[in-house]
PDB file of C-alpha atoms in Angstrom:
ATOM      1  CA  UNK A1290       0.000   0.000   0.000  1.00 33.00           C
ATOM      2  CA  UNK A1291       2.925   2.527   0.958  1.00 35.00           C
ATOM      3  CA  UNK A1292       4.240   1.580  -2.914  1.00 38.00           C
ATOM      4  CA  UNK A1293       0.558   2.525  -4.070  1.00 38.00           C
ATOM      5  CA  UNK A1294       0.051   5.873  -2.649  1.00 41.00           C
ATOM      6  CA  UNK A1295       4.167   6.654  -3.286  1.00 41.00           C
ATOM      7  CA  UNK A1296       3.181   6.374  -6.577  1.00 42.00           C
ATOM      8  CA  UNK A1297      -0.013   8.685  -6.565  1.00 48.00           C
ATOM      9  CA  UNK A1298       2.058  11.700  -4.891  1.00 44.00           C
ATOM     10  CA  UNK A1299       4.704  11.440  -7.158  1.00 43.00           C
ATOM     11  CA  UNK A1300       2.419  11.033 -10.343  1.00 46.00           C
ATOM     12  CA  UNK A1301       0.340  13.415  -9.365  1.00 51.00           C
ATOM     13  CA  UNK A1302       3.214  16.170  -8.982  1.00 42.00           C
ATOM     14  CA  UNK A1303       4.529  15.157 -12.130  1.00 45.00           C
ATOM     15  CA  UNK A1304       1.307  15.519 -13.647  1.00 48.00           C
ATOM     16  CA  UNK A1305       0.755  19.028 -12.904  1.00 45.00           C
ATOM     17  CA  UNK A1306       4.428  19.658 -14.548  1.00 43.00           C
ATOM     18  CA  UNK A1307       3.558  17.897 -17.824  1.00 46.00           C
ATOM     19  CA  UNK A1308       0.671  19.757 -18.225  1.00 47.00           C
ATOM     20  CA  UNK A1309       2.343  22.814 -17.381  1.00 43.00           C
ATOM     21  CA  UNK A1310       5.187  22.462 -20.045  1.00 42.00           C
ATOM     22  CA  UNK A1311       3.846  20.607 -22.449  1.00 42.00           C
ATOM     23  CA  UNK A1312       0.843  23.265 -22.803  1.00 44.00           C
ATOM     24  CA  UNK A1313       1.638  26.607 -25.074  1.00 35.00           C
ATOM     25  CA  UNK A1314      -1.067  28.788 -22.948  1.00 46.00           C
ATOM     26  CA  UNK A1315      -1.422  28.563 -19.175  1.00 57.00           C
ATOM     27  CA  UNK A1316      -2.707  26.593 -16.981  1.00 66.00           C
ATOM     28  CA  UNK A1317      -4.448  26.384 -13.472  1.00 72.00           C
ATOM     29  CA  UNK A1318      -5.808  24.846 -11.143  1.00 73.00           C
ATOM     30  CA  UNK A1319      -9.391  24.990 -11.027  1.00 75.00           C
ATOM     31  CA  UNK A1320     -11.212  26.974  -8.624  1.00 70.00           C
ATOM     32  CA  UNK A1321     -13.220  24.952  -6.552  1.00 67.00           C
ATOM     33  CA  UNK A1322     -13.143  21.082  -6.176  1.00 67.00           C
ATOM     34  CA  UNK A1323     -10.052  19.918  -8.558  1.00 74.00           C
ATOM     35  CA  UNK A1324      -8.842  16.786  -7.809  1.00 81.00           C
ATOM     36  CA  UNK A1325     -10.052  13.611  -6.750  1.00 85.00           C
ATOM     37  CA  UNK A1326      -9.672   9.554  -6.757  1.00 87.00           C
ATOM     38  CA  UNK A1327     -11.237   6.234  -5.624  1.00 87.00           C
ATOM     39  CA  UNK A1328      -9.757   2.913  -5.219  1.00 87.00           C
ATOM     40  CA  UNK A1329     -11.297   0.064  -7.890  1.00 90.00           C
ATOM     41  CA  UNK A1330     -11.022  -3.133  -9.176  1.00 92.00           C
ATOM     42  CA  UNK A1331     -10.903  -4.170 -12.969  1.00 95.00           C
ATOM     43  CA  UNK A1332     -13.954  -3.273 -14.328  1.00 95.00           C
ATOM     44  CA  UNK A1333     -15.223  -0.568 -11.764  1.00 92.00           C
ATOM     45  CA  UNK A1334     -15.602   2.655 -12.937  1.00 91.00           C
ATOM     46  CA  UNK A1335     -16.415   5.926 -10.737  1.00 88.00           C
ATOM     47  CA  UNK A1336     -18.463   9.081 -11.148  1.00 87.00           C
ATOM     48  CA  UNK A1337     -17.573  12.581  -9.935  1.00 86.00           C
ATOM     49  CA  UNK A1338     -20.399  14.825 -10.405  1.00 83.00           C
ATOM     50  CA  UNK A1339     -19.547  18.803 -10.672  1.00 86.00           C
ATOM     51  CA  UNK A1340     -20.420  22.268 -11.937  1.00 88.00           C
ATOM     52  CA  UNK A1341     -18.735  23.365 -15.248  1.00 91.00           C
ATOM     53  CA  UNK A1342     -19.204  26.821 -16.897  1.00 91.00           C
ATOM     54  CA  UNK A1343     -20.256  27.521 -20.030  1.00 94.00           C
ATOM     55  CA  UNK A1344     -16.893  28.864 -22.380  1.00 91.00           C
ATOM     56  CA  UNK A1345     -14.481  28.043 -19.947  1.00 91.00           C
ATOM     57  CA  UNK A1346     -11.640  25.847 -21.436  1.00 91.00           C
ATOM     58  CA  UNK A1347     -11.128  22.455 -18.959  1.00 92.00           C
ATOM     59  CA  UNK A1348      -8.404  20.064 -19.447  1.00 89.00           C
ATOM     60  CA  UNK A1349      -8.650  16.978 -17.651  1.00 91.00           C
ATOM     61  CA  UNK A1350      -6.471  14.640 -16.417  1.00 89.00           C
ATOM     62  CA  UNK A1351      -6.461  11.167 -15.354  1.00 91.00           C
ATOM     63  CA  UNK A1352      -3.796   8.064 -14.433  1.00 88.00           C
ATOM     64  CA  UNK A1353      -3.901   5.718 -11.366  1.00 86.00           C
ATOM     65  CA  UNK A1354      -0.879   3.879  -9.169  1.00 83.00           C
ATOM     66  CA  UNK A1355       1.349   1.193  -9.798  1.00 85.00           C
ATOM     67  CA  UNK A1356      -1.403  -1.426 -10.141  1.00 89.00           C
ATOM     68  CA  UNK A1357      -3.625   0.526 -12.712  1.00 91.00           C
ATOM     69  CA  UNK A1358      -2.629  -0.676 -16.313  1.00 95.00           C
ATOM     70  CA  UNK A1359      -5.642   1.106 -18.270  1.00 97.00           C
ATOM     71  CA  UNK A1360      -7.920   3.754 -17.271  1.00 96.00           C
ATOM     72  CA  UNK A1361     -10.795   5.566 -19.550  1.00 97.00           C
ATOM     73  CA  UNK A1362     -12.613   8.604 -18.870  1.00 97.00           C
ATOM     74  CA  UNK A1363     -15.634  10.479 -20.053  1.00 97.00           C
ATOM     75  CA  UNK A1364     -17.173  13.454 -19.603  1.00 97.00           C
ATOM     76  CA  UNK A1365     -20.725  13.363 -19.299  1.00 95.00           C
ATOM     77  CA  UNK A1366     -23.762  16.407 -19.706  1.00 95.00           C
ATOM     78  CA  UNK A1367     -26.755  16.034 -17.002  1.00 91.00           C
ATOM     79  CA  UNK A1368     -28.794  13.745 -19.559  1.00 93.00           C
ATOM     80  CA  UNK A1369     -26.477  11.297 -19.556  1.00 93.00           C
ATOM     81  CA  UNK A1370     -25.212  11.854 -23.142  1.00 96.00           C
ATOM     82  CA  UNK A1371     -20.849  11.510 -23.654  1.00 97.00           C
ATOM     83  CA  UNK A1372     -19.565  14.955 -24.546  1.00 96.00           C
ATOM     84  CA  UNK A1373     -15.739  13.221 -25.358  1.00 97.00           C
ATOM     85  CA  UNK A1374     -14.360  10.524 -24.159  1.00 97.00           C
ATOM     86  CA  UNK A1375     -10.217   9.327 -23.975  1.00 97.00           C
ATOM     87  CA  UNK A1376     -10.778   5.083 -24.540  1.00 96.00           C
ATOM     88  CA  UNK A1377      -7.371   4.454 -25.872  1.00 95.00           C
ATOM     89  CA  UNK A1378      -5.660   1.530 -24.045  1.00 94.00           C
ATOM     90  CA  UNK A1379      -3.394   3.353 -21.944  1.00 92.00           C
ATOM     91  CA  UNK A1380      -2.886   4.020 -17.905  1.00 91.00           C
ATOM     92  CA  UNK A1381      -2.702   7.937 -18.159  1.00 90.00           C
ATOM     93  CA  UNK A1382      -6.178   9.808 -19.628  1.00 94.00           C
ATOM     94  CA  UNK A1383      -6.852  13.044 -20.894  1.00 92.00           C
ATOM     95  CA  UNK A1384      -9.701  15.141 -22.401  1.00 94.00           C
ATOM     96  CA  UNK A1385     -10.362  18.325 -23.197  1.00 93.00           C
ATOM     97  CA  UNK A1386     -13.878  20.436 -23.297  1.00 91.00           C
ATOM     98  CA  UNK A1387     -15.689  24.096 -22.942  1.00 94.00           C
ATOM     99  CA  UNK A1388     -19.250  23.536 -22.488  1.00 95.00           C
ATOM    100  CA  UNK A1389     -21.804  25.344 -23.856  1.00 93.00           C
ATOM    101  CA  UNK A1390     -24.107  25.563 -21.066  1.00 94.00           C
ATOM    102  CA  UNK A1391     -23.140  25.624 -17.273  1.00 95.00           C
ATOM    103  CA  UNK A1392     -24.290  22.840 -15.511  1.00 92.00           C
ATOM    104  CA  UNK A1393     -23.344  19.875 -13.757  1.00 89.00           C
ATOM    105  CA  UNK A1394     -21.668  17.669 -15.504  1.00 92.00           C
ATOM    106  CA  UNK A1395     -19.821  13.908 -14.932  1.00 90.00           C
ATOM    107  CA  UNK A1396     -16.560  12.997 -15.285  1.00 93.00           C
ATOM    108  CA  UNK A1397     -16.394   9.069 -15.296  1.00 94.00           C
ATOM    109  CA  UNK A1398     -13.515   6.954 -14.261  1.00 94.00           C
ATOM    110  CA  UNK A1399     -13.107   2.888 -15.296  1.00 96.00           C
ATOM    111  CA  UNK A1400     -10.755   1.006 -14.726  1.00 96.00           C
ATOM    112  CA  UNK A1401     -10.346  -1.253 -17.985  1.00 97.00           C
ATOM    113  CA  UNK A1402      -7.176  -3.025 -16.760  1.00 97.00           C
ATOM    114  CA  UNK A1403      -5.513  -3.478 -13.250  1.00 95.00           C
ATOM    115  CA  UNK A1404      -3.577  -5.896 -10.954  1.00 93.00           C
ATOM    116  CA  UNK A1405      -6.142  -6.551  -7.963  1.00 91.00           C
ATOM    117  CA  UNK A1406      -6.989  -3.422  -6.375  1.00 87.00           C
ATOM    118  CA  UNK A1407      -5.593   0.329  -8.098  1.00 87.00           C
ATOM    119  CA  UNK A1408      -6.649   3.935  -7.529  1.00 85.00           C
ATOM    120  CA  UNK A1409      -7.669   6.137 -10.250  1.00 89.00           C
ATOM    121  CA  UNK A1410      -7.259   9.643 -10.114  1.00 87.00           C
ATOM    122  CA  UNK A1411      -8.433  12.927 -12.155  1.00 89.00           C
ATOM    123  CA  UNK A1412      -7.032  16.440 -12.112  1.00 85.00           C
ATOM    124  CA  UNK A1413      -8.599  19.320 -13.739  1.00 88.00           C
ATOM    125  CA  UNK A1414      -7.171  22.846 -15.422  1.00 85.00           C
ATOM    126  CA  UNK A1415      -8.744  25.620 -16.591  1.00 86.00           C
ATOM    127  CA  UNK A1416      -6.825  27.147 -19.843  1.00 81.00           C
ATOM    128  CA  UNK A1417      -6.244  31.068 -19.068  1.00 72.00           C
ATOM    129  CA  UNK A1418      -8.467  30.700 -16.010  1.00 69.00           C
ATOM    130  CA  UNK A1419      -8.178  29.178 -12.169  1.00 71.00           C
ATOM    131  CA  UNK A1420      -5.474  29.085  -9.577  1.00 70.00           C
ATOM    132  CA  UNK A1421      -1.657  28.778 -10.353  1.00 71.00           C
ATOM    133  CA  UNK A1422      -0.770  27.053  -7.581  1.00 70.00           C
ATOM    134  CA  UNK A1423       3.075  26.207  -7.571  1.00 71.00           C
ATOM    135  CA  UNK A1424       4.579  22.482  -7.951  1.00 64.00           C
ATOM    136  CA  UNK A1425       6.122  22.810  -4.590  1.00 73.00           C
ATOM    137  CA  UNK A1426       2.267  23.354  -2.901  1.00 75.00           C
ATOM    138  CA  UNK A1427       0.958  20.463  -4.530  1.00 71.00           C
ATOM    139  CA  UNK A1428       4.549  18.040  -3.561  1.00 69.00           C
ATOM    140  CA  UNK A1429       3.678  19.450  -0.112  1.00 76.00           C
ATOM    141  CA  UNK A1430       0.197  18.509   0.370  1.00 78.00           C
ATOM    142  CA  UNK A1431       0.574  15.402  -1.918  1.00 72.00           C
ATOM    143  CA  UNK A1432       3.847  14.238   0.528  1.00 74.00           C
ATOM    144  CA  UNK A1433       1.869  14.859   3.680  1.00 80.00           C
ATOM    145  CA  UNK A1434      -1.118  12.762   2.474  1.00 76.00           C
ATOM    146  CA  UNK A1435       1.492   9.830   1.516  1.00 71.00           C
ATOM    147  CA  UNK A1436       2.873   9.764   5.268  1.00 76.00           C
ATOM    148  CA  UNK A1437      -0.516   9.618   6.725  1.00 78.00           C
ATOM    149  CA  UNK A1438      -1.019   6.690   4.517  1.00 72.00           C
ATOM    150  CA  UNK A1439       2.653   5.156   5.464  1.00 71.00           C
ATOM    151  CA  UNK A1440       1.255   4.768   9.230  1.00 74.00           C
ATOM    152  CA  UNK A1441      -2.105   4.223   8.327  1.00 70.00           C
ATOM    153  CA  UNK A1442      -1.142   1.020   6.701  1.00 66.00           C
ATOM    154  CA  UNK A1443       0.068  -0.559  10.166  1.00 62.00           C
ATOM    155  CA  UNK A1444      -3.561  -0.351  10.880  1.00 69.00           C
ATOM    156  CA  UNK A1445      -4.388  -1.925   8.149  1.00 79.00           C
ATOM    157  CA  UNK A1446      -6.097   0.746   6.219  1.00 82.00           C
ATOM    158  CA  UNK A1447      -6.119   1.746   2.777  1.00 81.00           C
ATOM    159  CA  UNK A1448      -6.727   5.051   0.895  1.00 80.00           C
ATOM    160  CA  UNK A1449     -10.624   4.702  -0.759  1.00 82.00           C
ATOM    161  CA  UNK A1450     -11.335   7.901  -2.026  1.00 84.00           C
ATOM    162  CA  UNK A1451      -9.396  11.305  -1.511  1.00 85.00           C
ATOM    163  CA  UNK A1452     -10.598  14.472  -3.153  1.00 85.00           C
ATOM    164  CA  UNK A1453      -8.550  18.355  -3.489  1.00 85.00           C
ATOM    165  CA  UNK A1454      -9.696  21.390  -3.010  1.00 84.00           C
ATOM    166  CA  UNK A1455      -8.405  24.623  -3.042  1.00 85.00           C
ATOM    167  CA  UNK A1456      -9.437  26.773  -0.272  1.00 88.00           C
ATOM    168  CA  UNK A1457      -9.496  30.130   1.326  1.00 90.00           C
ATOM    169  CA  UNK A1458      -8.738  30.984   5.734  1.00 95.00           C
ATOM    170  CA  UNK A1459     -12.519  30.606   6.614  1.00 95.00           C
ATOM    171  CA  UNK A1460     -13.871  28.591   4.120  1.00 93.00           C
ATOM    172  CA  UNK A1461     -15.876  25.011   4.732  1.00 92.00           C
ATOM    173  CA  UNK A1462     -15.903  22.432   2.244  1.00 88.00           C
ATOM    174  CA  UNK A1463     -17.988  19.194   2.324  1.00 85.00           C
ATOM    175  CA  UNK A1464     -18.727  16.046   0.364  1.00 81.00           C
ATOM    176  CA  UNK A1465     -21.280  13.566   0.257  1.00 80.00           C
ATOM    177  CA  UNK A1466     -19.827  10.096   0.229  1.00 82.00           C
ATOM    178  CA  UNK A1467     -22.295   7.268  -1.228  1.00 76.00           C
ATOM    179  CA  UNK A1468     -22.141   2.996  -1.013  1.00 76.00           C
ATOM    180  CA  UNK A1469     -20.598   3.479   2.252  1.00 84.00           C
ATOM    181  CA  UNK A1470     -20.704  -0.366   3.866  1.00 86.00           C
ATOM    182  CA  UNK A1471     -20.517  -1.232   7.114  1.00 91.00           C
ATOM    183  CA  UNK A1472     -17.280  -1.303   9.368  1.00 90.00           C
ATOM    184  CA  UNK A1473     -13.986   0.990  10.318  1.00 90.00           C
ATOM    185  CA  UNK A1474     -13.035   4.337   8.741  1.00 93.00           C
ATOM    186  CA  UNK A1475     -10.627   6.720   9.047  1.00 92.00           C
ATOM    187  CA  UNK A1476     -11.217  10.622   8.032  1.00 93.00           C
ATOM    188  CA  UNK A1477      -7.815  12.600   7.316  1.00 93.00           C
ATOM    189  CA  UNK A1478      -7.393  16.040   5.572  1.00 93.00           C
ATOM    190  CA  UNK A1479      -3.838  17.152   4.889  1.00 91.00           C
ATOM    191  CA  UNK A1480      -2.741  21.079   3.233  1.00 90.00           C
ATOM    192  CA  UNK A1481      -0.100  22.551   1.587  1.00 89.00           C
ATOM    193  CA  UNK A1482       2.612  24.701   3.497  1.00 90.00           C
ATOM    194  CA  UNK A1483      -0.194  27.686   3.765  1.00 91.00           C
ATOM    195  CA  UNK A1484      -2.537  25.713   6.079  1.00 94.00           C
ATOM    196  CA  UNK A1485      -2.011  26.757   9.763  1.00 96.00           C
ATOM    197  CA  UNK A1486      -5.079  24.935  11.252  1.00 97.00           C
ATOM    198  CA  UNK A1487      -7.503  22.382   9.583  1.00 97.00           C
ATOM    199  CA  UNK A1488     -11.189  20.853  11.524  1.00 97.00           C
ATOM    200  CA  UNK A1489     -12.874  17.671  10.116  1.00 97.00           C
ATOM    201  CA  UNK A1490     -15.686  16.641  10.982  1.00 97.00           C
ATOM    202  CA  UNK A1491     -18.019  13.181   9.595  1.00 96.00           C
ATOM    203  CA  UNK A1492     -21.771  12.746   9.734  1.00 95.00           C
ATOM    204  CA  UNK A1493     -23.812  10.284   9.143  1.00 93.00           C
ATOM    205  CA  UNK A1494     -27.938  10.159   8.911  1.00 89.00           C
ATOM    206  CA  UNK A1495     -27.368  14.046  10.399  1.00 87.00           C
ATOM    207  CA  UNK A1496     -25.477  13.193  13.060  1.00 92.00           C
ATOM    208  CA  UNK A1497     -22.126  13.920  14.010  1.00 95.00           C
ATOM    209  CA  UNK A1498     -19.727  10.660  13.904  1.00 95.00           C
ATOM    210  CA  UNK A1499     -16.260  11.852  14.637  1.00 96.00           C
ATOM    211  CA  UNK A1500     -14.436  15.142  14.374  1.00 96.00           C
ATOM    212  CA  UNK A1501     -11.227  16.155  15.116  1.00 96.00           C
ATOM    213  CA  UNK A1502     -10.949  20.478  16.262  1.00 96.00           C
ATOM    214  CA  UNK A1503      -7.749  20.647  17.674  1.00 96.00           C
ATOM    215  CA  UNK A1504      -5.097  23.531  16.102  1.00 96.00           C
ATOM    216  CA  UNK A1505      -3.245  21.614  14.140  1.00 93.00           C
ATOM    217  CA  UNK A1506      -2.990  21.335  10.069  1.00 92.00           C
ATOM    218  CA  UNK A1507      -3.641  17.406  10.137  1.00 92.00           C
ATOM    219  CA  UNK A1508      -7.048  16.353  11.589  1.00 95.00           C
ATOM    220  CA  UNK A1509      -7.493  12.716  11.694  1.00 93.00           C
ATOM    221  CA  UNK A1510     -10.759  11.562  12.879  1.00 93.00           C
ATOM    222  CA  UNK A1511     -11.404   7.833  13.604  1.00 92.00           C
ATOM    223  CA  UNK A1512     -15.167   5.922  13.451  1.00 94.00           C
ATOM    224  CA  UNK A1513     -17.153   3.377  12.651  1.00 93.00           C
ATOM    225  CA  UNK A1514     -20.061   3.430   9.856  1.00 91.00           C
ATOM    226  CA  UNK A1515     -23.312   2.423   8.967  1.00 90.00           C
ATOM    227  CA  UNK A1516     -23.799   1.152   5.396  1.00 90.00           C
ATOM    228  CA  UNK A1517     -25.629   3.678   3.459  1.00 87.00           C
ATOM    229  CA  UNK A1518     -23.552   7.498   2.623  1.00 86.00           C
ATOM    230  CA  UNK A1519     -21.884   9.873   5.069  1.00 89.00           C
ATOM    231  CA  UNK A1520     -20.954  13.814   4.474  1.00 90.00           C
ATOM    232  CA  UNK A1521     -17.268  14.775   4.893  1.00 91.00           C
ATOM    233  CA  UNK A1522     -16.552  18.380   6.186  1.00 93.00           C
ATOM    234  CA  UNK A1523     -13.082  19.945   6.038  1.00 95.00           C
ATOM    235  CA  UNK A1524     -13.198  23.855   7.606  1.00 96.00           C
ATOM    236  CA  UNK A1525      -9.807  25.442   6.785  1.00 96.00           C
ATOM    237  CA  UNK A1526      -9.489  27.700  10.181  1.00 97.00           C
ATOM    238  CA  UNK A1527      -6.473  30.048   9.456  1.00 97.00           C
ATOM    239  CA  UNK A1528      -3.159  29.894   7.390  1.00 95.00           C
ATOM    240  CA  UNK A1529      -1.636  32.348   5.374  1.00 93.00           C
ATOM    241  CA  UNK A1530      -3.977  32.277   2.261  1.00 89.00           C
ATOM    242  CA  UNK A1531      -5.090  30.312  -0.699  1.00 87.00           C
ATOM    243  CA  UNK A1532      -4.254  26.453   0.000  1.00 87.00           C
ATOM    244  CA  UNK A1533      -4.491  22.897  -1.683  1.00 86.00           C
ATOM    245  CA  UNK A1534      -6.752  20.832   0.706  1.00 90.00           C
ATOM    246  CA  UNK A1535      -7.011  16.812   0.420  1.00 88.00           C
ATOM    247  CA  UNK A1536      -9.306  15.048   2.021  1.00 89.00           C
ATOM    248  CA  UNK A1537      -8.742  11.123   2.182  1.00 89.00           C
ATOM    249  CA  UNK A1538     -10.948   8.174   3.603  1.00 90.00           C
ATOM    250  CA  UNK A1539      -9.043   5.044   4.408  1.00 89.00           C
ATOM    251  CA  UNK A1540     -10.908   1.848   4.654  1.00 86.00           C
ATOM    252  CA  UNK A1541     -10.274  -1.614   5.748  1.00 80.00           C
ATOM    253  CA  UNK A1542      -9.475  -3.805   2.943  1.00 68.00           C
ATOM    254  CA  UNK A1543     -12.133  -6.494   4.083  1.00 53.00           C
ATOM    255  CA  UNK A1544     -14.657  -3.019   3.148  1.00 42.00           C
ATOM    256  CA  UNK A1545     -13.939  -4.367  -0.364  1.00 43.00           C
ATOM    257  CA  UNK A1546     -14.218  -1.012  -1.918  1.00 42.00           C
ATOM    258  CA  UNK A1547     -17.432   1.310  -1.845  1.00 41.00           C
ATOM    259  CA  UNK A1548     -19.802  -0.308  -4.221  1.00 40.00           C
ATOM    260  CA  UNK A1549     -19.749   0.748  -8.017  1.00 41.00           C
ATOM    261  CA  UNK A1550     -18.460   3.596  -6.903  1.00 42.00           C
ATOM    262  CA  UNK A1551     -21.061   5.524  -8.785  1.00 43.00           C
ATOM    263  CA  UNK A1552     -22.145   8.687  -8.596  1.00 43.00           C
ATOM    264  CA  UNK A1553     -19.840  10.892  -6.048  1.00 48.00           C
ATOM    265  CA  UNK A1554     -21.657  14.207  -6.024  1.00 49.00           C
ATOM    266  CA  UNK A1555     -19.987  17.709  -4.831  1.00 50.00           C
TER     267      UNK A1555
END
């Protein structure tokens, strides 16, 4: 497992600097909810459910760990319908659109080919729009996510689903977690070098489940779960401004995943 998320920090870092160099006009991070992943077996795919506007140029990304060997994305409109679509047998995805309404719209994840159990991941970038956040933020946040999984592993957990954000001092983020099964959880969010002091908190049927409030920039909140879907709430509580902001749930393996994994609304 420490091999598996090794490899997602590193990819994803590298990912932001290919896009960066090998595109002639700039790129950013987009504002809002940016980046985000699930854990799935051959044949899984995942859904992630988000607003796009209308004449804004996106570039997506997508690749997985060590263990993903072919990964396909599409992007979806509300009806259902495949706006374009990256099939070609290959670990590492890409797409690019500018819709012509605003709306929500899907970006879906499969995994066509994997050894066993692999995480897919997606990044997206706004051409001439969104935040430029430096490598060195996203190596940051990406590193301190990768240690929490180190140690997590000698509890036997495993990283499910993490999601990015970027967010302002004072600013609450949440998301809605679906085909949640019984049994042991851990909530973690992690920040770049700007976060000071980061809250979590986990509910479940409207009720609080864990949290974690102490001043520190690593809450880690552990619980137990009901099968059925549970809301995630990071609150970034001071730091020095605009920072990256991942959220990760780690499961137990014997979880076996979250379902199909569809339909991961934010």
């Amino acid at each position: 497992m420490h091999k598996m998320v090794s490899s997602l920090g590193i990819s994803c870092a590298l990912l932001f600097a290919a896009a960066s160099e090998t595109n002639a006009q700039e790129i950013g991070l987009d504002s809002g909810w940016s980046i985000g992943g699930q854990a799935l077996t051959q044949g899984m795919s995942a859904d992630f459910t988000r607003y796009f506007y209308a004449g804004t140029e996106y570039v997506i990304y997508a690749d997985g760990d060590i263990s993903a060997l072919d990964i396909d994305m599409q992007i979806l409109d509300s009806s259902g319908r495949v706006i374009v679509k990256d099939t070609a047998s290959s670990k590492a995805a890409a797409v690019a659109f500018s819709p012509n309404r605003s709306g929500q719209y899907t970006i879906r994840l499969r995994m066509a080919s994997a050894r066993g159990r692999a995480l897919a991941y997606f990044t997206v970038f706004t051409v001439d729009e969104g935040w430029n956040v430096p490598q060195r933020d996203v190596v940051a946040a990406f590193s301190r996510l990768v240690a929490v999984a180190a140690h997590a592993q000698l509890a036997s957990y495993e990283v499910g689903r993490f999601y990015g954000f970027i967010m302002r001092p004072g600013e609450v983020q949440s998301m809605t977690l679906n085909g949640i099964r019984s049994g042991s959880y851990v909530a973690v969010a992690v920040g770049d070098d700007l976060a000071d002091d980061l809250d979590i908190a986990v509910l479940q049927n409207g009720r609080l489940a864990a949290s974690d409030t102490l001043y520190d920039a690593l809450p880690i909140a552990t619980f137990d779960a009901r099968a059925g879907s549970l809301e995630m709430r990071v609150s970034y509580e001071s730091g020095s401004g605009p920072a990256l902001v991942l959220m990760a749930l780690l499961e137990q393996p014997s979880t076996q995943g979250f379902g199909s994994g569809r339909s991961q609304r934010l």
